[in-house]
Coordinates of C-alpha atoms in Angstrom, one line a residue:
M1 CA 53.8 230.6 103.7
T2 CA 53.4 226.8 103.1
Q3 CA 56.5 226.8 101.0
D4 CA 58.5 228.6 103.7
Y5 CA 57.4 226.0 106.3
L6 CA 58.4 223.2 103.8
M7 CA 61.9 224.6 103.4
I8 CA 62.2 225.1 107.2
S9 CA 61.0 221.5 107.8
L10 CA 63.6 220.2 105.3
K11 CA 66.3 222.2 107.0
L12 CA 65.1 220.8 110.3
L13 CA 65.3 217.2 109.0
G14 CA 68.7 217.8 107.5
A15 CA 70.0 219.2 110.8
L16 CA 68.7 216.2 112.7
G17 CA 70.4 213.9 110.2
L18 CA 73.6 215.9 110.5
L19 CA 73.3 215.6 114.3
I20 CA 73.0 211.8 114.3
Y21 CA 75.8 211.5 111.7
G22 CA 78.1 213.8 113.7
M23 CA 77.5 212.0 117.0
R24 CA 78.0 208.6 115.3
M25 CA 81.2 209.8 113.6
M26 CA 82.6 211.3 116.8
S27 CA 81.7 208.1 118.8
D28 CA 83.2 205.8 116.2
A29 CA 86.4 207.9 116.0
L30 CA 86.8 207.8 119.8
Q31 CA 86.2 204.1 120.0
K32 CA 88.8 203.5 117.3
L33 CA 91.2 206.0 118.8
A34 CA 91.0 204.6 122.3
G35 CA 89.7 201.1 121.5
P36 CA 92.3 199.1 123.5
Q37 CA 92.2 201.6 126.4
L38 CA 88.4 201.5 126.5
R39 CA 88.6 197.7 126.5
H40 CA 91.0 197.6 129.4
I41 CA 89.0 200.3 131.3
L42 CA 85.8 198.3 131.0
A43 CA 87.5 195.0 131.8
R44 CA 89.6 196.1 134.8
M45 CA 87.8 199.1 136.4
T46 CA 84.7 197.1 137.3
T47 CA 85.9 195.5 140.5
N48 CA 82.8 196.7 142.4
R49 CA 79.5 198.4 141.8
L50 CA 80.8 202.0 142.4
T51 CA 83.9 201.6 140.1
G52 CA 81.7 199.9 137.4
M53 CA 79.2 202.8 137.6
L54 CA 82.0 205.4 137.4
T55 CA 83.6 203.5 134.5
G56 CA 80.3 203.5 132.5
A57 CA 79.8 207.2 133.2
F58 CA 83.4 208.1 132.1
V59 CA 83.3 206.0 128.9
T60 CA 79.9 207.3 127.9
S61 CA 81.0 210.9 128.5
A62 CA 84.0 210.2 126.3
V63 CA 82.3 208.6 123.4
Q64 CA 79.1 210.6 123.7
S65 CA 76.9 207.6 123.2
S66 CA 75.2 205.5 125.9
S67 CA 74.1 203.1 123.1
A68 CA 77.8 202.6 122.1
T69 CA 78.8 201.9 125.8
T70 CA 75.8 199.6 126.4
V71 CA 76.4 197.6 123.2
M72 CA 80.1 197.4 124.0
T73 CA 79.2 196.2 127.5
V74 CA 76.8 193.6 126.1
S75 CA 79.6 192.5 123.8
F76 CA 82.0 192.0 126.8
V77 CA 79.3 190.0 128.6
S78 CA 78.9 187.9 125.5
A79 CA 82.7 187.4 125.4
G80 CA 82.8 186.5 129.0
L81 CA 84.9 189.5 130.0
L82 CA 82.4 191.0 132.3
T83 CA 80.0 189.3 134.7
L84 CA 76.3 190.3 134.5
G85 CA 76.6 192.2 137.8
Q86 CA 79.6 194.2 136.5
A87 CA 77.7 194.9 133.2
I88 CA 74.7 196.3 135.1
S89 CA 76.8 198.7 137.1
V90 CA 78.5 199.9 133.9
I91 CA 75.1 200.4 132.2
M92 CA 73.9 202.5 135.2
G93 CA 77.0 204.7 134.8
A94 CA 76.3 204.9 131.0
N95 CA 72.9 206.5 131.8
I96 CA 74.6 209.1 133.9
G97 CA 77.3 209.7 131.3
T98 CA 74.7 210.3 128.5
T99 CA 73.4 213.3 130.5
L100 CA 76.4 215.3 129.2
T101 CA 74.8 215.1 125.7
A102 CA 71.8 217.0 127.0
W103 CA 74.0 219.7 128.5
I104 CA 75.9 220.1 125.3
M105 CA 72.6 220.5 123.4
S106 CA 71.2 223.0 125.9
L107 CA 74.5 224.9 125.5
G108 CA 74.0 224.9 121.7
Y109 CA 70.7 226.5 122.0
N110 CA 72.0 229.3 124.2
V111 CA 75.5 230.0 122.8
D112 CA 76.5 230.7 119.2
L113 CA 78.8 227.9 118.3
T114 CA 79.6 228.9 114.7
S115 CA 83.0 230.3 115.8
V116 CA 84.0 226.8 116.9
V117 CA 82.5 224.9 114.0
F118 CA 84.5 226.1 111.0
P119 CA 88.0 226.0 112.6
A120 CA 87.2 222.4 113.7
F121 CA 86.3 221.5 110.1
F122 CA 89.6 222.9 108.9
V123 CA 91.8 221.3 111.5
G124 CA 89.9 218.0 111.1
M125 CA 90.5 218.0 107.4
V126 CA 94.2 218.5 107.8
L127 CA 94.5 215.7 110.3
I128 CA 92.5 213.3 108.2
Y129 CA 94.9 213.8 105.3
K130 CA 97.7 213.0 107.7
K131 CA 96.8 209.4 108.1
R132 CA 98.7 209.1 111.4
H133 CA 96.1 211.3 113.1
R134 CA 93.0 210.5 111.0
F135 CA 90.9 209.3 113.9
I136 CA 91.5 212.7 115.7
G137 CA 90.4 214.4 112.5
D138 CA 87.3 212.2 112.3
F139 CA 86.5 213.1 115.9
L140 CA 86.9 216.9 115.2
F141 CA 84.6 216.5 112.1
G142 CA 82.1 214.7 114.3
I143 CA 82.1 217.5 116.9
A144 CA 81.9 220.1 114.1
F145 CA 78.9 218.4 112.5
M146 CA 77.2 218.0 115.9
F147 CA 77.7 221.7 116.7
L148 CA 76.7 222.8 113.2
S149 CA 73.5 220.8 113.5
L150 CA 72.7 222.4 116.8
V151 CA 73.2 225.9 115.2
M152 CA 70.9 224.8 112.3
L153 CA 68.3 223.5 114.7
S154 CA 68.3 226.7 116.7
S155 CA 68.1 228.7 113.5
A156 CA 65.2 226.6 112.2
G157 CA 63.3 226.9 115.4
K158 CA 63.6 230.7 115.2
E159 CA 62.5 230.7 111.6
M160 CA 59.5 228.6 112.3
D161 CA 58.3 231.2 114.8
L162 CA 56.0 228.6 116.4
E163 CA 55.2 230.7 119.4
H164 CA 53.3 233.0 117.1
N165 CA 51.6 230.2 115.1
E166 CA 48.1 230.0 116.6
A167 CA 47.4 226.5 115.2
V168 CA 50.5 225.0 116.8
V169 CA 50.1 226.9 120.1
S170 CA 46.4 225.9 120.3
F171 CA 47.3 222.3 119.5
F172 CA 49.7 221.9 122.4
A173 CA 47.5 224.1 124.6
S174 CA 44.7 221.5 124.1
F175 CA 46.6 219.0 126.2
D176 CA 45.9 219.0 129.9
T177 CA 49.3 219.0 131.5
G178 CA 47.8 218.1 134.8
N179 CA 46.3 214.9 133.5
Y180 CA 48.4 211.7 134.0
W181 CA 47.0 210.2 130.7
T182 CA 48.5 213.1 128.8
I183 CA 51.9 212.6 130.5
L184 CA 51.7 208.8 129.7
S185 CA 50.8 209.6 126.1
F186 CA 53.8 211.8 125.5
L187 CA 56.0 209.3 127.3
A188 CA 54.8 206.7 124.8
I189 CA 55.4 209.0 121.9
G190 CA 59.0 209.7 123.1
T191 CA 59.6 206.0 123.5
I192 CA 58.3 205.1 120.0
I193 CA 60.1 207.9 118.2
T194 CA 63.4 207.0 119.9
C195 CA 63.0 203.3 119.0
I196 CA 62.4 204.3 115.4
V197 CA 65.2 206.8 114.9
Q198 CA 67.6 204.8 117.2
S199 CA 69.0 208.1 118.6
S200 CA 67.9 209.6 121.9
A201 CA 70.0 212.6 121.0
A202 CA 67.9 213.4 118.0
V203 CA 64.7 213.2 120.0
M204 CA 66.2 215.3 122.8
A205 CA 67.1 217.9 120.2
I206 CA 63.5 218.0 119.0
T207 CA 62.2 218.2 122.5
I208 CA 64.6 221.1 123.4
L209 CA 63.6 222.8 120.1
L210 CA 59.9 222.6 120.9
C211 CA 60.3 223.7 124.5
S212 CA 62.7 226.6 123.7
T213 CA 60.1 228.1 121.3
G214 CA 57.6 228.1 124.2
V215 CA 54.9 226.0 122.4
L216 CA 55.6 222.7 124.3
P217 CA 54.9 222.9 128.1
I218 CA 57.7 221.7 130.2
Y219 CA 55.7 218.8 131.7
L220 CA 55.1 217.4 128.3
G221 CA 58.8 218.0 127.3
I222 CA 59.9 216.1 130.4
A223 CA 57.5 213.2 129.5
L224 CA 59.2 213.0 126.1
V225 CA 62.6 212.9 127.8
M226 CA 61.4 210.0 130.0
G227 CA 60.2 208.1 126.9
E228 CA 63.6 208.7 125.4
N229 CA 65.2 206.9 128.3
I230 CA 63.1 203.8 127.6
G231 CA 63.5 204.0 123.8
T232 CA 67.2 204.2 123.9
T233 CA 67.4 200.7 125.4
A234 CA 66.1 199.3 122.1
T235 CA 69.5 199.5 120.5
A236 CA 71.2 197.2 123.0
N237 CA 68.2 194.8 123.1
L238 CA 68.1 194.6 119.3
A239 CA 71.9 194.0 119.1
A240 CA 71.6 191.2 121.7
L241 CA 68.8 189.3 119.9
G242 CA 71.3 186.9 118.3
A243 CA 73.7 186.9 121.3
N244 CA 74.0 184.4 124.1
T245 CA 71.8 184.3 127.2
Q246 CA 74.2 186.4 129.4
A247 CA 74.3 189.2 126.7
R248 CA 70.5 189.3 126.4
R249 CA 70.2 189.5 130.2
A250 CA 72.5 192.5 130.3
A251 CA 70.4 194.2 127.6
L252 CA 67.2 193.4 129.5
A253 CA 68.7 194.8 132.7
H254 CA 69.2 198.1 130.9
L255 CA 65.5 198.1 129.9
L256 CA 64.4 197.2 133.5
F257 CA 66.6 199.9 135.0
N258 CA 65.1 202.6 132.9
V259 CA 61.5 201.4 133.2
F260 CA 61.9 201.3 137.0
G261 CA 63.2 204.9 136.9
V262 CA 60.2 206.0 134.8
I263 CA 57.7 204.3 137.1
W264 CA 59.0 205.9 140.3
V265 CA 59.2 209.3 138.7
L266 CA 55.6 209.0 137.5
C267 CA 54.6 208.3 141.1
V268 CA 56.0 211.7 142.2
F269 CA 56.0 213.4 138.7
Y270 CA 54.7 216.9 139.5
P271 CA 56.6 217.4 142.8
F272 CA 59.8 216.1 141.2
V273 CA 59.5 218.3 138.1
D274 CA 58.7 221.3 140.3
L275 CA 61.8 220.6 142.4
V276 CA 63.9 220.5 139.2
C277 CA 62.4 223.7 138.0
G278 CA 63.1 225.3 141.3
L279 CA 66.8 224.3 141.1
V280 CA 67.0 226.1 137.8
G281 CA 64.9 229.1 138.9
Y282 CA 62.1 228.4 136.4
D283 CA 58.4 228.9 137.3
P284 CA 56.1 226.8 135.0
A285 CA 53.2 229.1 135.8
K286 CA 55.0 232.2 134.4
S287 CA 55.7 233.0 130.7
G288 CA 58.7 234.6 129.1
Q289 CA 61.3 232.2 130.5
T290 CA 61.8 230.0 127.4
A291 CA 65.6 230.5 127.5
L292 CA 65.7 228.5 130.7
L293 CA 63.8 225.5 129.3
P294 CA 66.7 223.7 127.6
V295 CA 68.6 223.9 131.0
V296 CA 65.5 222.6 132.8
L297 CA 65.4 219.6 130.5
A298 CA 69.1 218.9 130.9
T299 CA 68.8 219.2 134.7
F300 CA 65.9 216.9 134.8
H301 CA 67.7 214.3 132.6
T302 CA 70.7 214.5 135.0
C303 CA 68.6 214.3 138.2
F304 CA 66.5 211.5 136.9
N305 CA 69.5 209.3 136.0
V306 CA 71.6 210.1 139.0
T307 CA 68.7 209.5 141.4
N308 CA 67.7 206.3 139.7
T309 CA 71.3 205.0 139.9
A310 CA 71.6 206.0 143.5
I311 CA 68.4 204.0 144.3
L312 CA 69.2 200.8 142.3
I313 CA 73.0 200.5 142.7
G314 CA 72.5 198.7 146.0
F315 CA 70.1 196.2 144.3
I316 CA 72.3 194.9 141.5
P317 CA 72.2 191.2 142.9
Q318 CA 68.4 191.4 143.0
M319 CA 68.3 192.7 139.4
E320 CA 70.6 189.8 138.4
R321 CA 68.2 187.3 139.9
V322 CA 65.2 189.0 138.2
V323 CA 66.7 188.9 134.7
C324 CA 68.0 185.4 135.2
K325 CA 64.4 184.3 136.0
L326 CA 63.0 186.2 133.1
L327 CA 65.7 184.7 130.8
P328 CA 66.6 181.3 132.2
D329 CA 69.3 179.1 130.6
K330 CA 68.0 176.8 128.0
A331 CA 69.4 173.4 127.2
Q332 CA 70.5 173.5 123.6
P333 CA 69.4 170.6 121.4
E334 CA 72.4 168.4 120.3
Q335 CA 72.1 169.4 116.7
E336 CA 72.5 173.1 117.7
E337 CA 75.6 172.4 119.9
F338 CA 77.9 174.0 117.2
R339 CA 76.6 177.5 117.9
L340 CA 79.6 179.8 118.6
L341 CA 79.7 180.8 122.2
Y342 CA 81.4 184.2 122.2
I343 CA 81.4 185.6 118.6
Q344 CA 78.3 187.5 117.8
V345 CA 78.6 189.1 114.4
N346 CA 75.7 191.6 115.0
L347 CA 77.6 192.9 118.1
M348 CA 80.8 193.7 116.1
Q349 CA 81.9 197.2 117.1
T350 CA 85.5 198.2 117.1
P351 CA 88.2 195.8 115.7
E352 CA 89.7 195.5 119.2
I353 CA 86.4 194.2 120.7
S354 CA 86.0 191.9 117.7
V355 CA 89.5 190.5 118.2
L356 CA 88.8 190.0 121.9
Q357 CA 85.7 188.0 121.0
A358 CA 87.6 185.9 118.6
Q359 CA 90.3 185.2 121.2
K360 CA 87.7 184.0 123.7
E361 CA 86.1 181.8 120.9
T362 CA 89.5 180.4 120.1
G363 CA 90.1 179.6 123.8
H364 CA 86.7 177.8 123.8
F365 CA 87.8 175.9 120.6
A366 CA 90.9 174.7 122.5
Q367 CA 88.8 173.5 125.4
R368 CA 86.5 171.7 123.0
V369 CA 89.3 169.7 121.4
Q370 CA 90.6 168.6 124.9
Q371 CA 87.0 167.4 125.7
M372 CA 87.0 165.5 122.4
F373 CA 90.3 163.9 123.4
G374 CA 88.7 162.9 126.7
L375 CA 86.0 161.0 124.7
V376 CA 88.8 159.2 122.8
R377 CA 90.4 158.1 126.1
S378 CA 87.1 156.7 127.3
L379 CA 86.9 154.7 124.0
L380 CA 90.2 152.9 125.0
E381 CA 88.5 151.6 128.2
E382 CA 85.0 151.0 126.8
K383 CA 84.1 147.3 126.5
D384 CA 80.3 147.5 126.0
D385 CA 79.3 147.5 122.3
E386 CA 76.4 150.0 122.7
A387 CA 78.3 152.4 124.9
F388 CA 81.3 152.2 122.6
A389 CA 79.2 153.0 119.5
A390 CA 77.5 156.0 121.3
T391 CA 80.9 157.4 122.4
F392 CA 82.3 157.0 118.9
K393 CA 79.3 158.8 117.4
K394 CA 80.0 161.7 119.8
V395 CA 83.6 161.9 118.6
E396 CA 82.3 162.0 115.0
Q397 CA 80.0 164.8 115.8
Q398 CA 82.8 166.7 117.6
E399 CA 85.0 166.3 114.6
D400 CA 82.3 167.9 112.4
I401 CA 81.9 170.7 114.9
T402 CA 85.7 171.4 115.0
D403 CA 85.7 171.7 111.1
K404 CA 82.8 174.2 111.3
M405 CA 84.4 176.2 114.1
E406 CA 87.6 176.7 112.1
I407 CA 85.6 178.0 109.1
E408 CA 83.3 180.3 111.2
I409 CA 86.1 181.8 113.3
A410 CA 88.3 182.3 110.2
R411 CA 85.4 184.0 108.4
Y412 CA 84.8 186.3 111.3
L413 CA 88.5 187.2 111.4
E414 CA 88.4 188.0 107.7
Q415 CA 85.6 190.4 108.4
V416 CA 87.7 192.0 111.2
S417 CA 90.6 192.3 108.8
D418 CA 88.5 194.5 106.4
N419 CA 88.7 197.2 109.1
H420 CA 91.5 199.7 109.6
L421 CA 93.7 197.7 112.0
S422 CA 96.8 198.6 114.0
D423 CA 99.9 196.5 113.5
I424 CA 99.4 194.8 116.9
T425 CA 95.8 193.9 115.9
K426 CA 96.9 192.5 112.5
M427 CA 99.5 190.3 114.3
K428 CA 96.8 189.0 116.7
V429 CA 94.6 188.1 113.7
R430 CA 97.4 186.2 112.0
Q431 CA 98.2 184.4 115.2
M432 CA 94.6 183.3 115.7
L433 CA 94.2 182.1 112.1
R434 CA 97.3 179.9 112.7
E435 CA 95.9 178.7 116.1
I436 CA 92.5 177.6 114.7
S437 CA 94.2 175.7 111.9
E438 CA 96.3 173.8 114.3
L439 CA 93.3 173.2 116.7
E440 CA 91.3 171.7 113.8
S441 CA 94.3 169.4 113.2
I442 CA 94.1 168.3 116.8
G443 CA 90.4 167.5 116.2
D444 CA 91.5 165.4 113.1
A445 CA 94.1 163.6 115.2
C446 CA 91.4 162.8 117.9
Y447 CA 89.1 161.5 115.2
N448 CA 91.9 159.3 113.7
L449 CA 92.6 157.9 117.1
A450 CA 88.9 157.1 117.5
R451 CA 88.8 155.4 114.1
T452 CA 91.8 153.2 115.0
L453 CA 90.2 152.2 118.3
N454 CA 86.9 151.5 116.5
R455 CA 88.8 149.3 114.0
R456 CA 90.3 147.4 116.9
H457 CA 86.8 147.0 118.5
E458 CA 85.3 145.7 115.3
S459 CA 88.1 143.3 114.7
G460 CA 87.7 141.5 118.0
L461 CA 91.4 141.8 118.7
D462 CA 92.7 143.3 121.9
F463 CA 95.9 144.7 123.4
T464 CA 97.8 143.0 126.1
P465 CA 97.5 144.5 129.6
E466 CA 101.1 145.8 129.3
R467 CA 100.2 147.6 126.0
Y468 CA 97.1 149.0 127.6
D469 CA 99.2 150.5 130.4
Q470 CA 101.6 152.0 127.8
L471 CA 98.7 153.5 125.8
R472 CA 97.2 155.0 129.0
Q473 CA 100.6 156.6 129.7
M474 CA 100.9 158.0 126.2
M475 CA 97.4 159.4 126.3
Q476 CA 98.1 160.9 129.7
Y477 CA 101.1 162.8 128.3
A478 CA 98.9 164.0 125.4
D479 CA 96.2 165.2 127.8
D480 CA 98.9 167.0 129.8
A481 CA 100.0 168.7 126.7
L482 CA 96.4 169.8 125.9
T483 CA 96.0 171.0 129.5
Q484 CA 99.1 173.1 129.3
M485 CA 97.9 174.5 125.9
N486 CA 94.6 175.6 127.5
V487 CA 96.5 177.2 130.4
V488 CA 98.4 179.3 127.8
M489 CA 95.3 180.1 125.8
T490 CA 93.4 181.5 128.7
G491 CA 96.0 183.9 129.9
H492 CA 98.6 186.4 128.6
S493 CA 101.7 184.9 127.0
H494 CA 104.1 186.7 129.3
E495 CA 102.5 184.9 132.3
H496 CA 103.6 181.5 131.0
D497 CA 106.8 179.7 130.0
I498 CA 106.8 178.0 126.6
R499 CA 109.4 175.6 127.9
D500 CA 106.7 173.7 129.9
T501 CA 105.1 172.8 126.5
Y502 CA 108.4 171.8 125.0
R503 CA 109.1 169.6 128.0
I504 CA 105.9 167.6 127.6
E505 CA 106.5 167.3 123.9
N506 CA 109.9 165.9 124.6
D507 CA 108.4 163.3 127.0
I508 CA 105.9 162.3 124.3
N509 CA 108.7 161.9 121.7
Q510 CA 110.9 159.8 124.0
L511 CA 107.9 157.6 125.0
R512 CA 106.9 157.1 121.4
Q513 CA 110.5 155.9 120.4
R514 CA 110.5 153.5 123.4
L515 CA 107.0 152.1 122.7
K516 CA 107.7 151.7 119.0
A517 CA 110.8 149.6 119.8
D518 CA 108.9 147.5 122.3
N519 CA 106.1 147.0 119.8
V520 CA 108.5 145.8 117.1
R521 CA 110.1 143.4 119.5
A522 CA 106.8 142.0 120.8
V523 CA 105.5 141.4 117.2
N524 CA 108.7 139.7 116.2
N525 CA 108.5 137.5 119.4
K526 CA 104.9 136.5 118.4
E527 CA 103.5 138.0 121.7
Y528 CA 100.5 139.2 119.7
D529 CA 99.2 139.5 116.2
Y530 CA 100.8 141.9 113.6
A531 CA 97.5 143.6 113.0
I532 CA 97.1 144.6 116.7
G533 CA 100.7 145.7 116.7
T534 CA 99.9 148.0 113.7
M535 CA 97.0 149.5 115.5
F536 CA 99.1 150.1 118.6
N537 CA 101.7 151.8 116.4
D538 CA 99.1 154.0 114.7
I539 CA 97.8 155.2 118.1
I540 CA 101.1 156.2 119.5
N541 CA 102.1 157.9 116.2
E542 CA 98.8 159.9 116.2
C543 CA 99.4 160.9 119.8
E544 CA 102.8 162.2 118.9
K545 CA 101.3 164.2 116.0
L546 CA 98.7 165.6 118.4
G547 CA 101.6 166.8 120.6
D548 CA 103.2 168.5 117.6
Y549 CA 100.0 170.3 116.8
V550 CA 99.8 171.5 120.5
V551 CA 103.3 172.9 120.2
N552 CA 102.3 174.8 117.0
V553 CA 99.2 176.3 118.8
V554 CA 101.4 177.4 121.8
Q555 CA 104.0 178.8 119.5
A556 CA 101.4 180.8 117.6
R557 CA 100.1 182.2 120.9
F558 CA 103.6 183.2 121.9
G559 CA 104.1 184.8 118.4
K560 CA 106.9 182.3 117.5

């Protein structure tokens, strides 16, 4: 008898592992299959709370994983694609979308799915070998594994025959279902187990299994389901640990949303459960209705999440304020300024999302080099020795940061390249590698300008008022080029005209030729020292190089 139970337990564990694997495989395949579409859906269909909620429900129903949708949403918040308010509405919808999983499982316990499983395996295998449709094949394999695991779980539950095992029946019967402490204990158990296995679906499957055999009272089963709702938030919160503040706020909002739902349900627990049971036609006081219990659990899961969303969707601004107070912005120490703003390696999901994060980080890189050039322009006007030294030190720090940013973004893009990428995504990766190389060159040009100005400052020599005006004009042109570059970097290439950049570059080239000629004439006429003339020439040449690097960045963004 003990050996029989051991084999059944191993079968049960194997079925749970197969369920988790199947759902993960199906979710990953759908994300890869519809990555760009999912990205655009989440980014564009969140104009208000209702559309954000519906989007979250739709995406979660499609990928069959609220954790995948939530982590994806946290990634978008981290990348600056979604505001915190939009993310909260999507997360609310994800909780509704995940209820479909419970309905699929309840179906698996009441319908023989073997007739679906084996054809799905065969068709999936054929499609996988046809590389063009491999993701569809992976999706079918995931569905087949999920349905097969449900069949195995149902079979294992029948083999265990728990309803006739006096020890098990008496163990669960020893719990007082009318005691709130018992409900809270099972809620905690559901939370802890879900946090450990990182799959609310697996815990839901166990709950349905125990309830369908008749040994676990429906009140305790529902307490486990409530615990699963809290435990499933652990995935997003763990993923957001190394992310920026906005991403951690989105993950915390997910936790607060589910905790609030559990609290209000606990306040009306027994009337609410009885109402759900009445909807299904199940009477907790009667026996012999075990076939309805999976449906009761699925119905409760749906009612809980839909009602919770209906209550809280009008309070999203208040939820934003709460999580912002709980996780306030912290001023970063200067030595930690380098930290990447949008790229979070632990949040890497599909290549499309990863490329999006890299694009946002590259845009931030472009803004940083323009800020660095602003420091250089201030050096030109600075006369105070201490202020000059402090500004020059900031430029040195920024130059070191630009070097590190190039390396870190390139390393991240190399990780993305290890995935199976579409031709469009490969092209984007190549463009960004070229962009960050040229942006780092702009940083070097800024540093060279600062070094020349520092050399002038230390020499005690100075430019004439006329030369100062000319340098200001050249630097203004260079700053205009950087501004235009950032305009291009923050939008889609088809929204801009590359000729705007070419026009500024042409102005820089013409000004450089004129200033070089004026400088040679002034030095020959002994208007100022040859040394200061050399420094003047170095500055205008470096500004012209900077303009060339800007053109290279813009051309890379336009794919030229």
